[in-house]
Tab-separated table of C-alpha atoms in Angstrom:
chain	number	residue	atom	x	y	z
A	1	MET	CA	79.293	86.992	129.065
A	2	ALA	CA	81.165	84.575	126.800
A	3	LYS	CA	84.864	84.096	127.333
A	4	PHE	CA	85.605	84.103	123.576
A	5	ASP	CA	84.113	85.982	120.648
A	6	LEU	CA	84.834	82.957	118.463
A	7	VAL	CA	86.238	79.455	118.735
A	8	ILE	CA	87.719	77.588	115.768
A	9	SER	CA	87.347	73.970	116.793
A	10	GLY	CA	88.747	70.624	115.718
A	11	GLY	CA	91.210	71.745	113.052
A	12	ARG	CA	94.725	70.473	112.447
A	13	ILE	CA	96.822	73.406	113.631
A	14	LEU	CA	100.031	74.131	111.688
A	15	ASP	CA	102.205	76.619	113.549
A	16	ALA	CA	105.724	76.767	112.161
A	17	ALA	CA	106.792	79.231	114.871
A	18	SER	CA	106.311	76.674	117.665
A	19	GLY	CA	106.437	73.477	115.615
A	20	LEU	CA	102.885	72.596	116.634
A	21	ASP	CA	101.152	70.148	114.296
A	22	ALA	CA	98.143	68.751	116.160
A	23	LEU	CA	94.382	68.932	116.572
A	24	ARG	CA	93.568	71.986	118.654
A	25	ASP	CA	90.860	74.546	119.364
A	26	ILE	CA	91.577	78.265	119.057
A	27	GLY	CA	89.818	80.891	121.151
A	28	ILE	CA	89.631	84.449	119.818
A	29	THR	CA	88.863	87.625	121.745
A	30	SER	CA	88.917	91.195	120.409
A	31	GLY	CA	90.737	90.197	117.230
A	32	ARG	CA	93.579	88.388	119.015
A	33	ILE	CA	94.310	84.777	119.887
A	34	ALA	CA	93.262	84.223	123.498
A	35	ALA	CA	93.851	80.469	123.805
A	36	VAL	CA	95.128	77.438	121.886
A	37	ALA	CA	94.097	74.242	123.650
A	38	GLU	CA	93.238	70.609	123.050
A	39	GLU	CA	89.613	71.403	123.796
A	40	LEU	CA	87.732	74.591	124.586
A	41	ASP	CA	84.215	74.638	126.014
A	42	PRO	CA	81.828	75.637	123.211
A	43	GLY	CA	79.686	77.288	125.855
A	44	ASP	CA	82.463	79.834	126.345
A	45	ALA	CA	82.116	81.141	122.771
A	46	ASP	CA	79.699	83.545	121.120
A	47	ASP	CA	80.296	81.751	117.824
A	48	ILE	CA	81.994	78.554	116.613
A	49	ILE	CA	83.627	77.547	113.336
A	50	ASP	CA	83.949	73.793	112.960
A	51	ALA	CA	87.289	73.130	111.253
A	52	SER	CA	87.167	69.347	111.532
A	53	GLY	CA	89.032	67.717	108.660
A	54	ARG	CA	90.657	71.029	107.753
A	55	TRP	CA	94.150	72.447	108.237
A	56	VAL	CA	94.387	75.764	110.072
A	57	MET	CA	97.530	77.853	109.761
A	58	PRO	CA	98.307	81.487	110.640
A	59	GLY	CA	96.947	83.729	107.918
A	60	MET	CA	98.835	83.485	104.648
A	61	ILE	CA	101.148	86.448	104.077
A	62	ASP	CA	101.947	87.093	100.429
A	63	PRO	CA	105.204	89.083	100.349
A	64	HIS	CA	104.926	89.979	96.670
A	65	VAL	CA	101.690	91.141	95.059
A	66	HIS	CA	100.657	93.896	92.664
A	67	VAL	CA	97.314	95.589	93.257
A	68	SER	CA	97.889	99.311	92.684
A	69	TRP	CA	99.315	99.570	89.195
A	70	ALA	CA	98.111	102.808	87.638
A	71	PHE	CA	99.079	102.008	84.074
A	72	ALA	CA	98.946	99.282	81.394
A	73	GLY	CA	95.155	99.139	81.597
A	74	ILE	CA	95.129	98.072	85.269
A	75	THR	CA	93.682	100.947	87.253
A	76	ASP	CA	91.281	99.622	89.912
A	77	PRO	CA	93.080	98.337	93.042
A	78	THR	CA	89.903	96.819	94.451
A	79	VAL	CA	90.159	94.042	91.840
A	80	GLY	CA	93.592	92.967	93.051
A	81	LEU	CA	92.711	93.326	96.737
A	82	ARG	CA	89.756	91.019	96.210
A	83	MET	CA	91.748	88.459	94.212
A	84	VAL	CA	94.469	88.292	96.892
A	85	VAL	CA	91.891	87.605	99.613
A	86	GLU	CA	90.136	84.993	97.498
A	87	ALA	CA	93.430	83.082	97.234
A	88	GLY	CA	93.575	82.753	101.036
A	89	ALA	CA	95.856	85.648	101.990
A	90	THR	CA	95.185	87.810	105.023
A	91	THR	CA	98.241	90.079	104.631
A	92	ALA	CA	100.179	91.148	101.544
A	93	ILE	CA	102.857	93.568	100.386
A	94	ASP	CA	102.216	95.539	97.198
A	95	LEU	CA	105.716	95.375	95.769
A	96	GLY	CA	106.007	98.563	93.806
A	97	GLY	CA	102.882	100.526	93.005
A	98	ASP	CA	101.085	103.778	93.729
A	99	ILE	CA	100.410	104.307	97.445
A	100	SER	CA	97.601	106.800	96.836
A	101	THR	CA	95.885	104.273	94.581
A	102	LEU	CA	96.326	101.590	97.233
A	103	ILE	CA	94.840	103.839	99.929
A	104	ASP	CA	91.906	104.604	97.647
A	105	GLY	CA	91.289	100.889	97.069
A	106	ILE	CA	91.307	100.061	100.772
A	107	GLY	CA	88.941	102.924	101.485
A	108	ARG	CA	86.461	101.925	98.798
A	109	SER	CA	86.544	98.118	99.121
A	110	GLY	CA	89.568	96.556	100.738
A	111	SER	CA	88.178	93.017	101.226
A	112	GLY	CA	89.534	92.983	104.791
A	113	LEU	CA	93.182	92.581	103.749
A	114	THR	CA	96.124	93.945	105.739
A	115	VAL	CA	98.459	95.396	103.134
A	116	GLY	CA	101.623	97.452	102.920
A	117	GLY	CA	103.101	99.074	99.846
A	118	LEU	CA	106.482	99.935	98.397
A	119	GLY	CA	106.981	102.953	96.185
A	120	MET	CA	107.905	102.206	92.585
A	121	LEU	CA	110.986	103.807	91.076
A	122	ARG	CA	110.039	104.734	87.537
A	123	PRO	CA	111.783	107.598	85.665
A	124	GLY	CA	109.311	110.235	84.555
A	125	TYR	CA	106.654	108.808	86.859
A	126	THR	CA	108.002	108.713	90.414
A	127	LEU	CA	111.467	110.038	89.585
A	128	PRO	CA	112.244	113.382	87.924
A	129	LYS	CA	114.809	111.745	85.647
A	130	ASP	CA	116.736	108.568	84.947
A	131	ASP	CA	119.723	107.610	87.139
A	132	PRO	CA	119.128	110.204	89.878
A	133	PRO	CA	121.938	111.392	92.183
A	134	MET	CA	121.952	110.386	95.845
A	135	PRO	CA	120.235	113.572	97.155
A	136	VAL	CA	117.295	112.967	94.807
A	137	ILE	CA	117.111	109.302	95.837
A	138	ARG	CA	116.898	110.306	99.496
A	139	GLU	CA	114.235	112.886	98.672
A	140	VAL	CA	112.120	110.367	96.738
A	141	LEU	CA	112.452	107.843	99.570
A	142	ALA	CA	111.399	110.410	102.163
A	143	SER	CA	108.373	111.355	100.048
A	144	ALA	CA	107.377	107.705	99.681
A	145	LEU	CA	107.607	107.085	103.426
A	146	THR	CA	105.694	110.265	104.215
A	147	ALA	CA	102.926	109.231	101.824
A	148	GLY	CA	102.529	105.857	103.567
A	149	SER	CA	104.900	103.473	101.798
A	150	LEU	CA	107.187	101.094	103.694
A	151	GLY	CA	110.097	101.698	101.319
A	152	LEU	CA	111.012	101.337	97.650
A	153	LYS	CA	111.034	98.712	94.914
A	154	MET	CA	113.446	98.693	91.957
A	155	TRP	CA	112.100	97.138	88.759
A	156	GLY	CA	115.383	96.266	87.097
A	157	GLY	CA	113.657	94.220	84.407
A	158	TYR	CA	111.704	97.267	83.237
A	159	TYR	CA	113.316	100.471	84.504
A	160	PRO	CA	116.993	99.616	85.156
A	161	PHE	CA	119.499	102.050	86.588
A	162	THR	CA	123.264	102.041	86.377
A	163	PRO	CA	124.957	99.739	88.904
A	164	GLU	CA	126.146	102.796	90.861
A	165	VAL	CA	122.644	104.272	91.150
A	166	THR	CA	121.169	100.870	91.997
A	167	ALA	CA	123.690	100.486	94.816
A	168	ASN	CA	122.883	104.015	96.017
A	169	ILE	CA	119.151	103.249	96.173
A	170	ILE	CA	119.818	100.187	98.312
A	171	ALA	CA	122.189	102.188	100.530
A	172	ALA	CA	119.689	105.029	100.986
A	173	CYS	CA	116.953	102.626	102.032
A	174	ASN	CA	119.334	100.808	104.366
A	175	GLU	CA	120.396	104.094	105.982
A	176	ALA	CA	116.759	104.986	106.649
A	177	ARG	CA	115.896	101.410	107.706
A	178	ALA	CA	113.237	101.385	104.996
A	179	TYR	CA	112.188	98.220	103.199
A	180	VAL	CA	113.848	97.766	99.801
A	181	ALA	CA	113.074	95.153	97.147
A	182	PHE	CA	114.785	94.429	93.838
A	183	HIS	CA	113.627	92.825	90.616
A	184	VAL	CA	117.214	92.273	89.543
A	185	GLY	CA	118.913	93.841	86.576
A	186	THR	CA	120.813	97.061	85.852
A	187	LYS	CA	121.854	98.794	82.670
A	188	GLU	CA	124.765	96.359	82.511
A	189	THR	CA	122.786	93.159	83.140
A	190	GLY	CA	119.306	91.794	82.584
A	191	SER	CA	116.392	90.211	84.407
A	192	ARG	CA	118.333	86.962	84.300
A	193	LEU	CA	121.044	85.102	86.153
A	194	ASP	CA	123.563	87.802	85.220
A	195	GLY	CA	121.434	90.304	87.145
A	196	LEU	CA	121.451	88.057	90.194
A	197	ARG	CA	125.218	87.588	89.896
A	198	GLU	CA	125.554	91.360	90.188
A	199	VAL	CA	123.757	91.588	93.563
A	200	PRO	CA	126.733	90.864	95.894
A	201	GLY	CA	128.697	93.696	94.314
A	202	LEU	CA	125.727	96.066	94.568
A	203	LEU	CA	125.325	95.302	98.266
A	204	GLY	CA	128.978	95.772	99.118
A	205	ALA	CA	130.087	94.834	102.605
A	206	ASP	CA	126.808	95.344	104.455
A	207	GLY	CA	123.941	96.109	102.068
A	208	ARG	CA	120.533	94.498	102.584
A	209	VAL	CA	117.711	93.818	100.137
A	210	HIS	CA	114.680	91.681	99.275
A	211	ILE	CA	115.344	89.741	96.063
A	212	ALA	CA	112.092	89.235	94.201
A	213	HIS	CA	110.963	86.028	92.453
A	214	VAL	CA	114.263	84.160	92.219
A	215	ASN	CA	112.864	81.592	89.777
A	216	ALA	CA	112.333	84.366	87.216
A	217	TYR	CA	116.116	84.350	86.772
A	218	CYS	CA	116.270	80.594	86.138
A	219	ARG	CA	114.571	80.218	82.756
A	220	GLY	CA	117.615	79.019	80.855
A	221	SER	CA	118.611	82.347	79.318
A	222	ILE	CA	122.304	81.959	80.226
A	223	LEU	CA	122.864	78.383	81.488
A	224	PRO	CA	120.694	75.267	81.524
A	225	PRO	CA	117.887	75.937	84.034
A	226	ASN	CA	119.105	73.454	86.658
A	227	GLU	CA	122.549	75.040	86.610
A	228	GLU	CA	120.972	78.471	86.999
A	229	VAL	CA	119.068	77.156	90.028
A	230	ARG	CA	122.254	75.800	91.592
A	231	GLU	CA	124.147	79.043	91.092
A	232	SER	CA	121.201	81.163	92.303
A	233	LEU	CA	121.025	79.180	95.534
A	234	GLU	CA	124.781	79.588	96.029
A	235	ILE	CA	124.533	83.363	95.556
A	236	ILE	CA	121.636	83.780	97.974
A	237	ASP	CA	123.082	81.415	100.556
A	238	GLY	CA	126.323	83.375	100.405
A	239	LEU	CA	124.376	86.512	101.376
A	240	ARG	CA	122.603	84.854	104.308
A	241	GLY	CA	121.516	87.368	106.918
A	242	ARG	CA	121.554	90.240	104.423
A	243	VAL	CA	118.985	89.231	101.822
A	244	VAL	CA	115.486	87.834	101.947
A	245	SER	CA	113.878	86.241	98.924
A	246	GLU	CA	110.825	84.522	97.501
A	247	VAL	CA	109.728	82.314	94.622
A	248	HIS	CA	106.506	82.500	92.631
A	249	MET	CA	105.019	79.200	91.507
A	250	ALA	CA	102.634	79.896	88.636
A	251	THR	CA	103.638	79.013	85.060
A	252	PRO	CA	102.411	82.256	83.448
A	253	ASN	CA	104.446	85.390	84.085
A	254	PHE	CA	103.337	88.984	83.769
A	255	THR	CA	105.103	91.793	82.032
A	256	LEU	CA	104.542	95.031	80.142
A	257	GLY	CA	104.038	95.112	76.387
A	258	SER	CA	104.988	98.731	75.782
A	259	CYS	CA	106.979	99.307	72.592
A	260	ASP	CA	108.867	102.405	71.466
A	261	SER	CA	108.072	104.547	68.425
A	262	GLU	CA	110.091	102.179	66.220
A	263	GLY	CA	108.126	99.144	67.351
A	264	ASN	CA	110.760	97.618	69.632
A	265	ALA	CA	109.759	96.011	72.924
A	266	MET	CA	110.988	98.160	75.799
A	267	ALA	CA	110.994	95.780	78.779
A	268	ASP	CA	113.903	93.389	79.203
A	269	VAL	CA	111.467	90.765	80.519
A	270	VAL	CA	109.389	90.840	77.332
A	271	LYS	CA	112.497	90.579	75.193
A	272	ASN	CA	113.645	87.523	77.155
A	273	CYS	CA	110.244	85.837	76.818
A	274	LEU	CA	110.100	86.401	73.070
A	275	ARG	CA	113.655	85.224	72.447
A	276	LEU	CA	113.076	82.020	74.424
A	277	ARG	CA	110.676	80.918	71.663
A	278	GLY	CA	112.401	82.532	68.701
A	279	TYR	CA	110.146	85.579	68.296
A	280	PRO	CA	111.747	88.937	67.497
A	281	PRO	CA	111.643	91.436	70.419
A	282	THR	CA	109.275	93.766	68.600
A	283	ALA	CA	105.605	94.690	68.476
A	284	ASP	CA	105.179	92.336	65.524
A	285	GLY	CA	106.893	89.603	67.535
A	286	ILE	CA	104.434	90.204	70.384
A	287	ARG	CA	101.498	90.042	67.982
A	288	SER	CA	102.752	86.759	66.556
A	289	ALA	CA	103.254	85.305	70.030
A	290	ILE	CA	99.734	86.308	71.097
A	291	ARG	CA	98.224	85.026	67.839
A	292	ASP	CA	100.007	81.685	68.333
A	293	GLY	CA	98.762	81.350	71.924
A	294	TYR	CA	102.213	81.668	73.491
A	295	GLY	CA	101.510	85.198	74.711
A	296	SER	CA	98.331	86.613	76.228
A	297	ALA	CA	96.970	90.060	76.979
A	298	VAL	CA	95.553	90.782	80.434
A	299	VAL	CA	92.050	92.248	80.523
A	300	GLN	CA	89.456	92.970	83.177
A	301	SER	CA	86.215	91.036	82.890
A	302	GLY	CA	83.521	90.319	85.436
A	303	GLY	CA	85.411	92.034	88.222
A	304	ARG	CA	88.499	89.841	87.688
A	305	MET	CA	91.570	89.974	85.479
A	306	GLN	CA	91.763	87.322	82.766
A	307	LEU	CA	94.123	86.227	79.983
A	308	VAL	CA	93.132	86.422	76.315
A	309	ASN	CA	95.129	85.379	73.254
A	310	GLY	CA	94.575	84.617	69.579
A	311	ALA	CA	92.878	87.266	67.477
A	312	GLU	CA	91.102	88.731	70.521
A	313	GLY	CA	94.402	89.208	72.330
A	314	VAL	CA	95.975	90.933	69.334
A	315	THR	CA	92.990	93.292	69.169
A	316	VAL	CA	93.473	94.183	72.854
A	317	PHE	CA	97.197	94.770	72.292
A	318	ASP	CA	96.590	97.047	69.306
A	319	ALA	CA	93.705	98.941	70.918
A	320	ALA	CA	95.967	99.780	73.866
A	321	GLU	CA	98.718	100.892	71.458
A	322	THR	CA	100.983	98.241	73.075
A	323	ASN	CA	100.516	99.676	76.602
A	324	VAL	CA	98.965	96.510	78.014
A	325	ALA	CA	100.011	93.871	80.530
A	326	LEU	CA	101.108	90.607	78.909
A	327	SER	CA	101.673	87.047	80.061
A	328	PHE	CA	103.930	84.262	78.779
A	329	PRO	CA	104.116	80.677	80.130
A	330	VAL	CA	107.831	80.883	80.924
A	331	ASN	CA	108.034	80.043	84.627
A	332	ARG	CA	109.314	76.485	84.939
A	333	ALA	CA	107.696	74.167	87.453
A	334	ASP	CA	110.960	72.280	88.022
A	335	THR	CA	112.986	75.358	88.942
A	336	ALA	CA	110.247	76.726	91.228
A	337	PHE	CA	110.064	73.299	92.880
A	338	GLN	CA	113.823	73.087	93.467
A	339	LEU	CA	114.171	76.639	94.745
A	340	THR	CA	111.185	76.329	97.073
A	341	ALA	CA	112.345	73.063	98.629
A	342	ALA	CA	116.066	73.877	98.971
A	343	LYS	CA	117.333	73.807	102.554
A	344	ARG	CA	120.615	74.411	104.295
A	345	GLY	CA	122.294	71.816	106.461
A	346	ASP	CA	120.632	73.317	109.549
A	347	GLY	CA	117.164	72.740	108.068
A	348	SER	CA	116.425	76.386	107.231
A	349	PHE	CA	115.179	77.340	103.788
A	350	ILE	CA	117.601	79.128	101.460
A	351	ILE	CA	114.693	80.940	99.774
A	352	ASP	CA	112.553	82.341	102.556
A	353	ALA	CA	109.045	82.373	101.160
A	354	VAL	CA	106.545	81.773	98.401
A	355	GLY	CA	105.091	84.944	96.901
A	356	SER	CA	102.623	85.110	94.052
A	357	ASP	CA	103.842	88.190	92.134
A	358	ALA	CA	100.155	88.238	91.318
A	359	GLY	CA	97.416	90.115	93.129
A	360	VAL	CA	95.669	91.728	90.200
A	361	PHE	CA	97.140	89.083	87.894
A	362	PRO	CA	95.223	85.761	87.689
A	363	ARG	CA	97.885	83.511	89.167
A	364	ASN	CA	97.293	83.648	92.927
A	365	VAL	CA	98.180	79.976	93.481
A	366	ASN	CA	100.534	79.939	96.475
A	367	ILE	CA	98.459	77.479	98.476
A	368	GLU	CA	97.556	75.193	95.591
A	369	LYS	CA	101.173	74.834	94.465
A	370	THR	CA	102.681	74.365	97.919
A	371	MET	CA	99.961	71.834	98.763
A	372	ALA	CA	100.981	69.940	95.629
A	373	MET	CA	104.546	69.851	96.960
A	374	VAL	CA	103.255	68.557	100.299
A	375	ARG	CA	101.409	65.771	98.499
A	376	PHE	CA	104.565	64.940	96.569
A	377	GLY	CA	106.573	64.795	99.783
A	378	ALA	CA	108.903	67.693	98.966
A	379	LEU	CA	107.468	69.792	101.810
A	380	GLU	CA	106.029	68.866	105.186
A	381	PRO	CA	102.794	70.598	106.255
A	382	LEU	CA	104.783	72.708	108.726
A	383	ASP	CA	107.185	73.652	105.909
A	384	MET	CA	104.218	74.962	103.973
A	385	ALA	CA	103.104	77.047	106.967
A	386	ALA	CA	106.644	78.408	107.269
A	387	LYS	CA	106.848	79.344	103.594
A	388	LEU	CA	103.395	80.920	103.441
A	389	SER	CA	103.089	82.616	106.815
A	390	TYR	CA	105.838	82.459	109.436
A	391	ASN	CA	108.805	83.310	107.202
A	392	PRO	CA	107.010	86.186	105.433
A	393	ALA	CA	106.095	87.597	108.868
A	394	LEU	CA	109.774	87.499	109.808
A	395	MET	CA	110.769	89.061	106.479
A	396	LEU	CA	108.500	92.018	107.167
A	397	GLY	CA	109.068	92.252	110.914
A	398	LEU	CA	105.403	91.582	111.761
A	399	ALA	CA	105.728	90.263	115.316
A	400	ARG	CA	102.021	89.482	115.859
A	401	LYS	CA	101.488	87.642	112.591
A	402	GLY	CA	102.547	84.260	111.249
A	403	ARG	CA	102.183	82.424	114.575
A	404	MET	CA	99.588	80.868	116.874
A	405	SER	CA	100.777	82.284	120.196
A	406	GLU	CA	98.473	84.010	122.637
A	407	ASP	CA	97.915	87.711	121.839
A	408	ALA	CA	98.963	87.202	118.217
A	409	ASP	CA	96.621	88.593	115.575
A	410	ALA	CA	93.695	86.273	114.956
A	411	ASP	CA	94.518	85.853	111.261
A	412	PHE	CA	93.925	82.348	109.898
A	413	THR	CA	93.827	80.531	106.594
A	414	ILE	CA	91.803	77.330	106.641
A	415	ILE	CA	92.693	74.750	103.997
A	416	ASP	CA	90.805	71.748	102.691
A	417	PRO	CA	93.625	69.188	102.353
A	418	VAL	CA	91.613	67.075	99.911
A	419	GLN	CA	90.922	69.929	97.511
A	420	GLY	CA	94.332	71.463	98.212
A	421	ARG	CA	93.044	75.015	98.494
A	422	ALA	CA	91.959	77.627	101.007
A	423	VAL	CA	88.266	77.472	101.867
A	424	MET	CA	88.090	80.179	104.541
A	425	SER	CA	90.196	83.045	105.864
A	426	LEU	CA	89.875	85.277	108.895
A	427	ALA	CA	91.545	88.599	109.661
A	428	SER	CA	91.491	89.867	113.249
A	429	GLY	CA	88.927	87.196	114.028
A	430	LYS	CA	86.532	88.246	111.240
A	431	VAL	CA	85.747	86.030	108.251
A	432	ILE	CA	86.972	87.697	105.038
A	433	MET	CA	86.829	84.774	102.584
A	434	VAL	CA	84.496	81.808	102.231
A	435	ASP	CA	84.965	79.125	99.569
A	436	GLY	CA	86.983	81.326	97.257
A	437	ARG	CA	84.854	84.462	97.513
A	438	ALA	CA	85.886	87.615	99.354
A	439	VAL	CA	83.295	88.616	101.954
A	440	GLY	CA	85.292	91.180	103.951
A	441	ALA	CA	85.456	94.941	103.583
A	442	GLY	CA	87.867	97.713	104.422
A	443	GLY	CA	91.322	96.685	105.498
A	444	THR	CA	94.438	97.859	107.281
A	445	LEU	CA	97.386	99.699	105.740
A	446	LEU	CA	100.843	98.925	107.123
A	447	ILE	CA	102.901	102.119	107.350
A	448	THR	CA	105.983	103.539	109.050
A	449	GLY	CA	105.738	106.378	111.547
A	450	GLN	CA	106.610	108.880	108.815
A	451	GLY	CA	103.368	108.150	106.989
A	452	GLU	CA	100.986	108.417	109.916
A	453	ALA	CA	99.857	112.009	109.354
A	454	ALA	CA	99.029	111.489	105.676
A	455	VAL	CA	97.256	108.164	106.162
A	456	LYS	CA	95.288	109.443	109.149
A	457	GLN	CA	94.065	112.300	106.980
A	458	ALA	CA	93.034	109.804	104.288
A	459	GLY	CA	90.763	108.115	106.815
A	460	VAL	CA	91.798	104.481	106.346
A	461	LYS	CA	92.628	102.087	109.156
A	462	TYR	CA	96.378	101.691	109.602
A	463	GLU	CA	99.051	100.032	111.712
A	464	VAL	CA	102.481	101.514	112.293
A	465	VAL	CA	105.313	98.993	111.905
A	466	ASP	CA	109.031	99.318	112.564
A	467	VAL	CA	110.853	98.169	109.428
A	468	SER	CA	114.109	97.935	111.384
A	469	HIS	CA	112.601	94.704	112.757
A	470	ALA	CA	112.456	93.223	109.245
A	471	LEU	CA	114.570	90.108	108.813
A	472	MET	CA	117.030	91.769	106.445
A	473	TYR	CA	117.999	94.197	109.223
A	474	GLN	CA	118.383	91.718	112.049
A	475	GLY	CA	121.995	91.625	113.152
A	476	ALA	CA	122.779	94.812	111.247
C-alpha cells in the first residue's frame, strides 16, 4: 500500500506562513498534507504530478467574489463558481449574495470550490424596509446564519443606510461574532474616500469590519488619486487589529445599471463612474457611455460572462429595462499597485489581501496582476503567496488553509512563472483546474454552527467554521 495518495514533485514551494521558498516535494494523504520534504520516494505514491519549473503555493483564497447574484440578469451561480476555479482559486467568499442560490449552484455543479457566503442587506429583498431598527437587524442576521451564511455584507454604494443603522449592523454582527463586510458609504457619504473617512466613527471604540476593495475609493472623486491612496492607508493603518481589507486589481469595475422611473441612475457607483467622464448620471448618460465604448453591459455567452458595448451593449441595456450589470474602466492600476504593495515598518501589509470582486464577472485576474508586480519587483514571491493565500486564510479564520504544514488541507495553486498564470489547482488533493479549465465538481460550503441543520437538509458537503477565529476578532 502506497504511503501517499499523491506526490507533487519538484516545484518551487511558496509558503508565506513558514517563510519557505525552496524546491520541495509534497506528499498528500486523504486530502491533507502528509509531508513536505526535499525529496520523496516516487514509489511511495499512487500518483505523481511533476511541478518542475512551476511555483506551488497554498490554494488561492479569494476573499471577495460574487457568484450568487439573483438579479441584474445574472442568475446561474454555476457560471461564477466555474470562473473562480478557472482563475486558480480553491476557496472563495461570496461577498453578499443569495445563500440558497449558492447552495443550489454547489449542488448542481460546484467545480470543486470551497466557498462561504455573506447575506446581502437589500431593502425590499432581504430586509422588510429601509433603515431597520436593531431588533430587525438581529433577526435578519440570525436568519442569514441559520440559512448557512457566515454573516452579512453592506453594499453602501448601492443600498446605503443611515450612519446610525450602519453602525448598528456592524455592532450586531460583532456581538454575534459573525463575519461582516462593508462596501463603504452611507446616506451621508458615497462610495468614495468620504465613505472610508466615515468608517472610524461607525466602528466606535471597538467595532470590527472587513473593508471591501479599498482602491474603489481612490479614483480621484474627492482628491487626486495618490492623495486618496495616502489617506486611505492612514485610515486603515489607524484601525489596525480591528479591520481587514482587500484590493481588486482589474481595470474594469462592475456595477448595477438600474434607473428609476424618471430615468436617473440609482447606484452611487454608477453615478461616480459617469461623472468621472462627464456623462450625466441618467439612463441616457449610460446609453451614451456604452455607445462610446466607455461603459459595457455584462451578458452570458458560451457559459461565461462577457462585456459588450457599442450598439449591441445599448440593446442589452434597453432590453433589460436598465436592470443589467454594467462595467466601466475606472479602476486605476497605479492606485491598486500602491495599495497592494504598502507595508508598515514591521514588514506587514497595511491592506491584507488581493480579492477579485469578480467571480461571475470576467475580471478574475488576481494571479496575473500580482505576478506582474513580482516581475516588476514590487512584491517578492512570498509576498504574493501571503496576499493570495495566507492572509485571506487568517482573515477568515481558516486554520487548515493558506499554509504548507502537515495536516493542512491539500489545496494548491500551481503557477507557470513564465506565463504568469495558474495552470493547475487542487482542492483536498483532487485536481479541480487544468490549464484554465475547471475539471472539478461539487464543492464545500463554509458555514457556522447555526446553519448546519439547514445545509445538511440541502444535501451539500459543508464545513463548520468558527468566525470568532477570523482576524478581525483576534484580540477582541
